[in-house]
mmCIF file of N, CA, C and O in Angstrom:
data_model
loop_
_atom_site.group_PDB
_atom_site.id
_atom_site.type_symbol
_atom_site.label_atom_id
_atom_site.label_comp_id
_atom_site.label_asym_id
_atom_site.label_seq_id
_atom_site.Cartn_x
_atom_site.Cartn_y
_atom_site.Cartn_z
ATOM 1 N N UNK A 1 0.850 -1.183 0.000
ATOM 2 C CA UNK A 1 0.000 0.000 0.000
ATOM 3 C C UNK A 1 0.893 1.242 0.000
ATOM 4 O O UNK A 1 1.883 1.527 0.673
ATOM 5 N N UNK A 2 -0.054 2.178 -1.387
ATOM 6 C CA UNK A 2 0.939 3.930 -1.157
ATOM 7 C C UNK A 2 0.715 4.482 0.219
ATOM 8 O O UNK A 2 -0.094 3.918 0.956
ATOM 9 N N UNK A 3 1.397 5.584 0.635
ATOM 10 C CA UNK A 3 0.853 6.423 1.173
ATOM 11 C C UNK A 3 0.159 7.612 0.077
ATOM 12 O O UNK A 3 0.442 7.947 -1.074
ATOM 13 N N UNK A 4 -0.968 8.083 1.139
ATOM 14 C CA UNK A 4 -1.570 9.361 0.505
ATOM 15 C C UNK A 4 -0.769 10.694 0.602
ATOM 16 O O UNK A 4 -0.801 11.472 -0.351
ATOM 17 N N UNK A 5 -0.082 10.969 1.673
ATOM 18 C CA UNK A 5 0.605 12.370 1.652
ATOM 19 C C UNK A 5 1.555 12.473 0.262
ATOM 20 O O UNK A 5 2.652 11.919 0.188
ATOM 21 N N UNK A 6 0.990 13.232 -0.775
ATOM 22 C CA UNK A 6 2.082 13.251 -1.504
ATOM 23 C C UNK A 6 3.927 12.920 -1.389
ATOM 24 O O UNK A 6 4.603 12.011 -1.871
ATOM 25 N N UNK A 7 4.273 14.035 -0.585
ATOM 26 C CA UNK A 7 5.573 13.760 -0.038
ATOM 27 C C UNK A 7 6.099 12.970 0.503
ATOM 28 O O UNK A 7 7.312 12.902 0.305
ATOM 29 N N UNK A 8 5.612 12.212 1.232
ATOM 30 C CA UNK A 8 5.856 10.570 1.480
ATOM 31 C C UNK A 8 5.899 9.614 0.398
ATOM 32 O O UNK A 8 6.501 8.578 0.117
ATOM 33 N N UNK A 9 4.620 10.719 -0.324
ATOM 34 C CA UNK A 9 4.479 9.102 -1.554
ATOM 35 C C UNK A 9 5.230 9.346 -2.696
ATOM 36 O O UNK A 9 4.962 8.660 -3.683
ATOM 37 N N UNK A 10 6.161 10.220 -2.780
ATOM 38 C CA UNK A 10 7.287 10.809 -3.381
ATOM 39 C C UNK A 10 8.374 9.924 -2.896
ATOM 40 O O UNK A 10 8.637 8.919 -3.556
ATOM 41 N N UNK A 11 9.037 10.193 -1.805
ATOM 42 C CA UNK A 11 9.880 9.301 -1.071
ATOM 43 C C UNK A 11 10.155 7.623 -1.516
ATOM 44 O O UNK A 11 11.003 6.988 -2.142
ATOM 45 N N UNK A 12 8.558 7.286 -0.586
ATOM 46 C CA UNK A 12 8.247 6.185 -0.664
ATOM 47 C C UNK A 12 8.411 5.548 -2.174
ATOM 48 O O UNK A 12 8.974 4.455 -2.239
ATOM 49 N N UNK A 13 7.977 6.133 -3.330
ATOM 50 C CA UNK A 13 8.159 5.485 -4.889
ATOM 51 C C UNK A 13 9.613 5.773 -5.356
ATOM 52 O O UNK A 13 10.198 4.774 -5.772
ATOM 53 N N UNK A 14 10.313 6.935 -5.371
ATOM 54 C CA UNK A 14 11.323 6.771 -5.442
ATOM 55 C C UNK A 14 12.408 5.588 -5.196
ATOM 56 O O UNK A 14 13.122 4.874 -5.901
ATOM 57 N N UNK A 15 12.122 5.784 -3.701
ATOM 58 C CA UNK A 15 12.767 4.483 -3.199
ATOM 59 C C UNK A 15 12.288 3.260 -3.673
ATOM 60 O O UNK A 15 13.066 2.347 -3.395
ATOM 61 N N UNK A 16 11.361 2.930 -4.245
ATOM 62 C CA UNK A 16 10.827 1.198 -4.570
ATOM 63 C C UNK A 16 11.208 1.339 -6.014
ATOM 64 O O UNK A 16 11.509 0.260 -6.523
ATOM 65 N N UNK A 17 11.258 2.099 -6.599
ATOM 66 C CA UNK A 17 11.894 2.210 -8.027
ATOM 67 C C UNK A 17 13.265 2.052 -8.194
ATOM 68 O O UNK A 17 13.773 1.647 -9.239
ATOM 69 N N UNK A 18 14.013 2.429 -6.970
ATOM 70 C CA UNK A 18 15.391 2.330 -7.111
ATOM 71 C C UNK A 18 15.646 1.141 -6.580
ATOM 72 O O UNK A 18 16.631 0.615 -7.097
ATOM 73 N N UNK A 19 15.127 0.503 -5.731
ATOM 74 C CA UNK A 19 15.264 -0.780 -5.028
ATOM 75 C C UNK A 19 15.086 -1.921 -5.506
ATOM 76 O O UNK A 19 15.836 -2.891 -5.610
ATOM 77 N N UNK A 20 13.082 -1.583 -6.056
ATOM 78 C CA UNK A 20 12.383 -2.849 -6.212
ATOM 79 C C UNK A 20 11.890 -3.121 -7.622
ATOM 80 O O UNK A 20 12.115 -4.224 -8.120
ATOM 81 N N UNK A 21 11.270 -2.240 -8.257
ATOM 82 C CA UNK A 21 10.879 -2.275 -9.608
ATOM 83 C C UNK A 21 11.992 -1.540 -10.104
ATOM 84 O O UNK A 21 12.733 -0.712 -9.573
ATOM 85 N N UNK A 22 11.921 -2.203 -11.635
ATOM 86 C CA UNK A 22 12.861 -1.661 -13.060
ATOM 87 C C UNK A 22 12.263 -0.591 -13.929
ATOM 88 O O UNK A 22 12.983 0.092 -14.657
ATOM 89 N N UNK A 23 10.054 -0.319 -13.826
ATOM 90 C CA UNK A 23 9.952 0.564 -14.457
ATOM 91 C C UNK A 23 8.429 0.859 -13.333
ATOM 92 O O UNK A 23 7.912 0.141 -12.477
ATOM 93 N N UNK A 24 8.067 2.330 -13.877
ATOM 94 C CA UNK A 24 6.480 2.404 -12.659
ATOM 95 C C UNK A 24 5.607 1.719 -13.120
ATOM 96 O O UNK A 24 4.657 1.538 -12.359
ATOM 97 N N UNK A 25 5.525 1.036 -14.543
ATOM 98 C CA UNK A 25 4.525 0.227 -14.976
ATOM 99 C C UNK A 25 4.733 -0.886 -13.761
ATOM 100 O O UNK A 25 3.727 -1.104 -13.086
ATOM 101 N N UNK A 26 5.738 -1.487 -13.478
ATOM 102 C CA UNK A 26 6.162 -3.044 -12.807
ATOM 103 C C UNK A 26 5.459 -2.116 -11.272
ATOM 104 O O UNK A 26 4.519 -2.673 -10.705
ATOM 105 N N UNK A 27 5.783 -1.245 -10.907
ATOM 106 C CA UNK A 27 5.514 -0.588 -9.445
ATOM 107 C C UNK A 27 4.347 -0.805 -9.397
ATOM 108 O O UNK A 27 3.785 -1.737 -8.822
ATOM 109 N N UNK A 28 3.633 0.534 -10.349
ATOM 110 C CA UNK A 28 1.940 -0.119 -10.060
ATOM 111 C C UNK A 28 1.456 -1.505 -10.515
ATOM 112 O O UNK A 28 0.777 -2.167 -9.730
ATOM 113 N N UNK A 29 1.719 -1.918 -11.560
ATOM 114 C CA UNK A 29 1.173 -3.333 -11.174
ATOM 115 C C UNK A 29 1.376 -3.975 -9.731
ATOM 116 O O UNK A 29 0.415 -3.889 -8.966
ATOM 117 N N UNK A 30 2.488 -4.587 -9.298
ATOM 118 C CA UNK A 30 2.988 -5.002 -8.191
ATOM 119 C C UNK A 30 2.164 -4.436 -6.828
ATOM 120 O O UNK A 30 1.656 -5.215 -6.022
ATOM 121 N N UNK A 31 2.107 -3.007 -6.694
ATOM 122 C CA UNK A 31 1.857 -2.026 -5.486
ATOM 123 C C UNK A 31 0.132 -1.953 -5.805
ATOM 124 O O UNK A 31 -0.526 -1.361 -4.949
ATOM 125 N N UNK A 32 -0.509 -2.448 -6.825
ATOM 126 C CA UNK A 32 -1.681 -2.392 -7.451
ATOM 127 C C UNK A 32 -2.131 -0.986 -7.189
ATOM 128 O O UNK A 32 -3.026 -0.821 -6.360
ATOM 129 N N UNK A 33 -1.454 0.348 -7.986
ATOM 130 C CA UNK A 33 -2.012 1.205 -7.727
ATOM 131 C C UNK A 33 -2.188 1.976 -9.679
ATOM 132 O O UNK A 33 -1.531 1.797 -10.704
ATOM 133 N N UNK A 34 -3.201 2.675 -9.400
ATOM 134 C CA UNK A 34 -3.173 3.488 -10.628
ATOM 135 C C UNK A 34 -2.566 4.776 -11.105
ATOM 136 O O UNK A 34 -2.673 5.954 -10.765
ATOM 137 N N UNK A 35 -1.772 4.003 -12.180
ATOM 138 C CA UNK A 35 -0.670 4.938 -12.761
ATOM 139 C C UNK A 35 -1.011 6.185 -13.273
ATOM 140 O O UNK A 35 -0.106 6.994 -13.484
ATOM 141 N N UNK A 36 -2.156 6.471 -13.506
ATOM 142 C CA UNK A 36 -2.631 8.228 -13.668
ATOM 143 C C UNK A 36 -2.794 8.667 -12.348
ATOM 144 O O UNK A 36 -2.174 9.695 -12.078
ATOM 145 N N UNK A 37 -3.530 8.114 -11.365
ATOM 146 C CA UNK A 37 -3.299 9.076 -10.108
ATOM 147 C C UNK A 37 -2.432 9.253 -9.676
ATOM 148 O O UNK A 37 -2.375 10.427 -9.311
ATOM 149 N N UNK A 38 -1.138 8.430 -9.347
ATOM 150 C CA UNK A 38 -0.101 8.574 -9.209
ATOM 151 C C UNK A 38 0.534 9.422 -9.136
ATOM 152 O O UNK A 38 0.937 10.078 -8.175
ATOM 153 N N UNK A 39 0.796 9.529 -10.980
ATOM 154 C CA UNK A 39 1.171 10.254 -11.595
ATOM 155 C C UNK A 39 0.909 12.009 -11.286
ATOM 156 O O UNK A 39 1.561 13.054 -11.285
ATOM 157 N N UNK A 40 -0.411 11.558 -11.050
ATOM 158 C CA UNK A 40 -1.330 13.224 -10.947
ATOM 159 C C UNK A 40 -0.749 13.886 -9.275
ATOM 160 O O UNK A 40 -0.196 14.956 -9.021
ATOM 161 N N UNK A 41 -1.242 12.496 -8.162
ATOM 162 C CA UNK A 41 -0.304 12.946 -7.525
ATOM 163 C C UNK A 41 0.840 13.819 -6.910
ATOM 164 O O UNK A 41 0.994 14.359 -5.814
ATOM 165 N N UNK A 42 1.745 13.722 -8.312
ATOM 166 C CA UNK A 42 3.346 13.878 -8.034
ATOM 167 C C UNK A 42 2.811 14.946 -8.576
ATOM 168 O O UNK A 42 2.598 15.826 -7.742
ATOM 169 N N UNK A 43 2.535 15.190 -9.569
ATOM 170 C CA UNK A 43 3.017 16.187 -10.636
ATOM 171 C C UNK A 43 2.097 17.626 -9.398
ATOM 172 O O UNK A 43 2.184 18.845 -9.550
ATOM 173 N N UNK A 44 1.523 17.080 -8.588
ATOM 174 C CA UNK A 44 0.735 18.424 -7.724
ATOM 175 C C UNK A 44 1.644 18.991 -7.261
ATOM 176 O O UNK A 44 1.489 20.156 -6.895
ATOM 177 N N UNK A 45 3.353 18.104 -7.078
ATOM 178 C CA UNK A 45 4.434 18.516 -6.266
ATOM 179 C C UNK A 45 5.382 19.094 -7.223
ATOM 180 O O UNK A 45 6.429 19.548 -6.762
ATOM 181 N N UNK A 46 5.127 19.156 -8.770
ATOM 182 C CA UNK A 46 5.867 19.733 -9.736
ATOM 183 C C UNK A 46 6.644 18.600 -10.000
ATOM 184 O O UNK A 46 7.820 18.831 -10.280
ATOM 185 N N UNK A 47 6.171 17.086 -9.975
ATOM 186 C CA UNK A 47 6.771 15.908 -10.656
ATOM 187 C C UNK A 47 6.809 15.378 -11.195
ATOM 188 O O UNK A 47 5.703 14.844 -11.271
ATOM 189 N N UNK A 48 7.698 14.835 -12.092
ATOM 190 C CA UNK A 48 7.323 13.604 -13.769
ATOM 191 C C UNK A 48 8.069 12.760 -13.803
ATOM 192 O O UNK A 48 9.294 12.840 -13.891
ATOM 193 N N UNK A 49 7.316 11.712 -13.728
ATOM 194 C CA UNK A 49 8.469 10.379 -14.024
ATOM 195 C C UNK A 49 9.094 10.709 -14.970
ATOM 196 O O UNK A 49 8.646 11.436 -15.857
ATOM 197 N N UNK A 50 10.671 10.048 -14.932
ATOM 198 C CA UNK A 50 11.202 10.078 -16.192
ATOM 199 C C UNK A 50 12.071 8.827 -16.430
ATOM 200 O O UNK A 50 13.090 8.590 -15.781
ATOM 201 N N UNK A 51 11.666 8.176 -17.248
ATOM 202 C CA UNK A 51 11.809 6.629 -17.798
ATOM 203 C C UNK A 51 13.588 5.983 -17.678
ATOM 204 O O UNK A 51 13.978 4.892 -17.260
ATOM 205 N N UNK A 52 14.442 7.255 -18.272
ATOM 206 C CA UNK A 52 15.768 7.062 -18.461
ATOM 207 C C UNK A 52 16.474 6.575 -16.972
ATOM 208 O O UNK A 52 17.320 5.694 -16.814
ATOM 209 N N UNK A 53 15.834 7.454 -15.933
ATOM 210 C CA UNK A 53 16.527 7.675 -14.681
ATOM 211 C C UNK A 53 15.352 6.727 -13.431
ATOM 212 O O UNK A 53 15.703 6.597 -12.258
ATOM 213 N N UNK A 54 14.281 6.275 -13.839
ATOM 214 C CA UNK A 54 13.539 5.662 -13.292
ATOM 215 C C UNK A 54 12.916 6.423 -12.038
ATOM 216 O O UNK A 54 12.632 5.820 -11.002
ATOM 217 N N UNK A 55 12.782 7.373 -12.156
ATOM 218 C CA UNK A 55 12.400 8.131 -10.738
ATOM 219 C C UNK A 55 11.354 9.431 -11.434
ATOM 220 O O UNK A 55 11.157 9.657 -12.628
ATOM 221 N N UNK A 56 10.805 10.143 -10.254
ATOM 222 C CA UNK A 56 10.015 10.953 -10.049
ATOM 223 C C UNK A 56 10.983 12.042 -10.067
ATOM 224 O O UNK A 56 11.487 12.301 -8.974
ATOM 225 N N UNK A 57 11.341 12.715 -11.036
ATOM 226 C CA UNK A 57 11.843 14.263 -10.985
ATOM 227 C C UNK A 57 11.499 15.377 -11.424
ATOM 228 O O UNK A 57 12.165 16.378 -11.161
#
């Protein structure tokens, strides 16, 4: 399970991307969460995945 506080859930994906999954497709599947909210999420914090570097920047 995510957390809801954005900033945690910033943290929190970062870190499982660098750790645990190879892309956020594998994250949300795995974490069963949906990759547009997510997404929408972050980006409230001025964030975008970016595929090359595997993280939220």
């Amino acid at each position: 399970m995510l957390p809801e506080d954005p900033v945690i859930l910033l943290s929190v994906v970062n870190t499982r991307l660098r750790d645990q999954y190879a892309s956020l497709e594998e994250l949300c599947a795995a974490e069963g969460a949906d990759r547009a909210a997510l997404e929408g999420k972050l980006a409230a914090l001025d964030r975008r995945y970016d595929p090359d570097s595997n993280q939220f920047i």
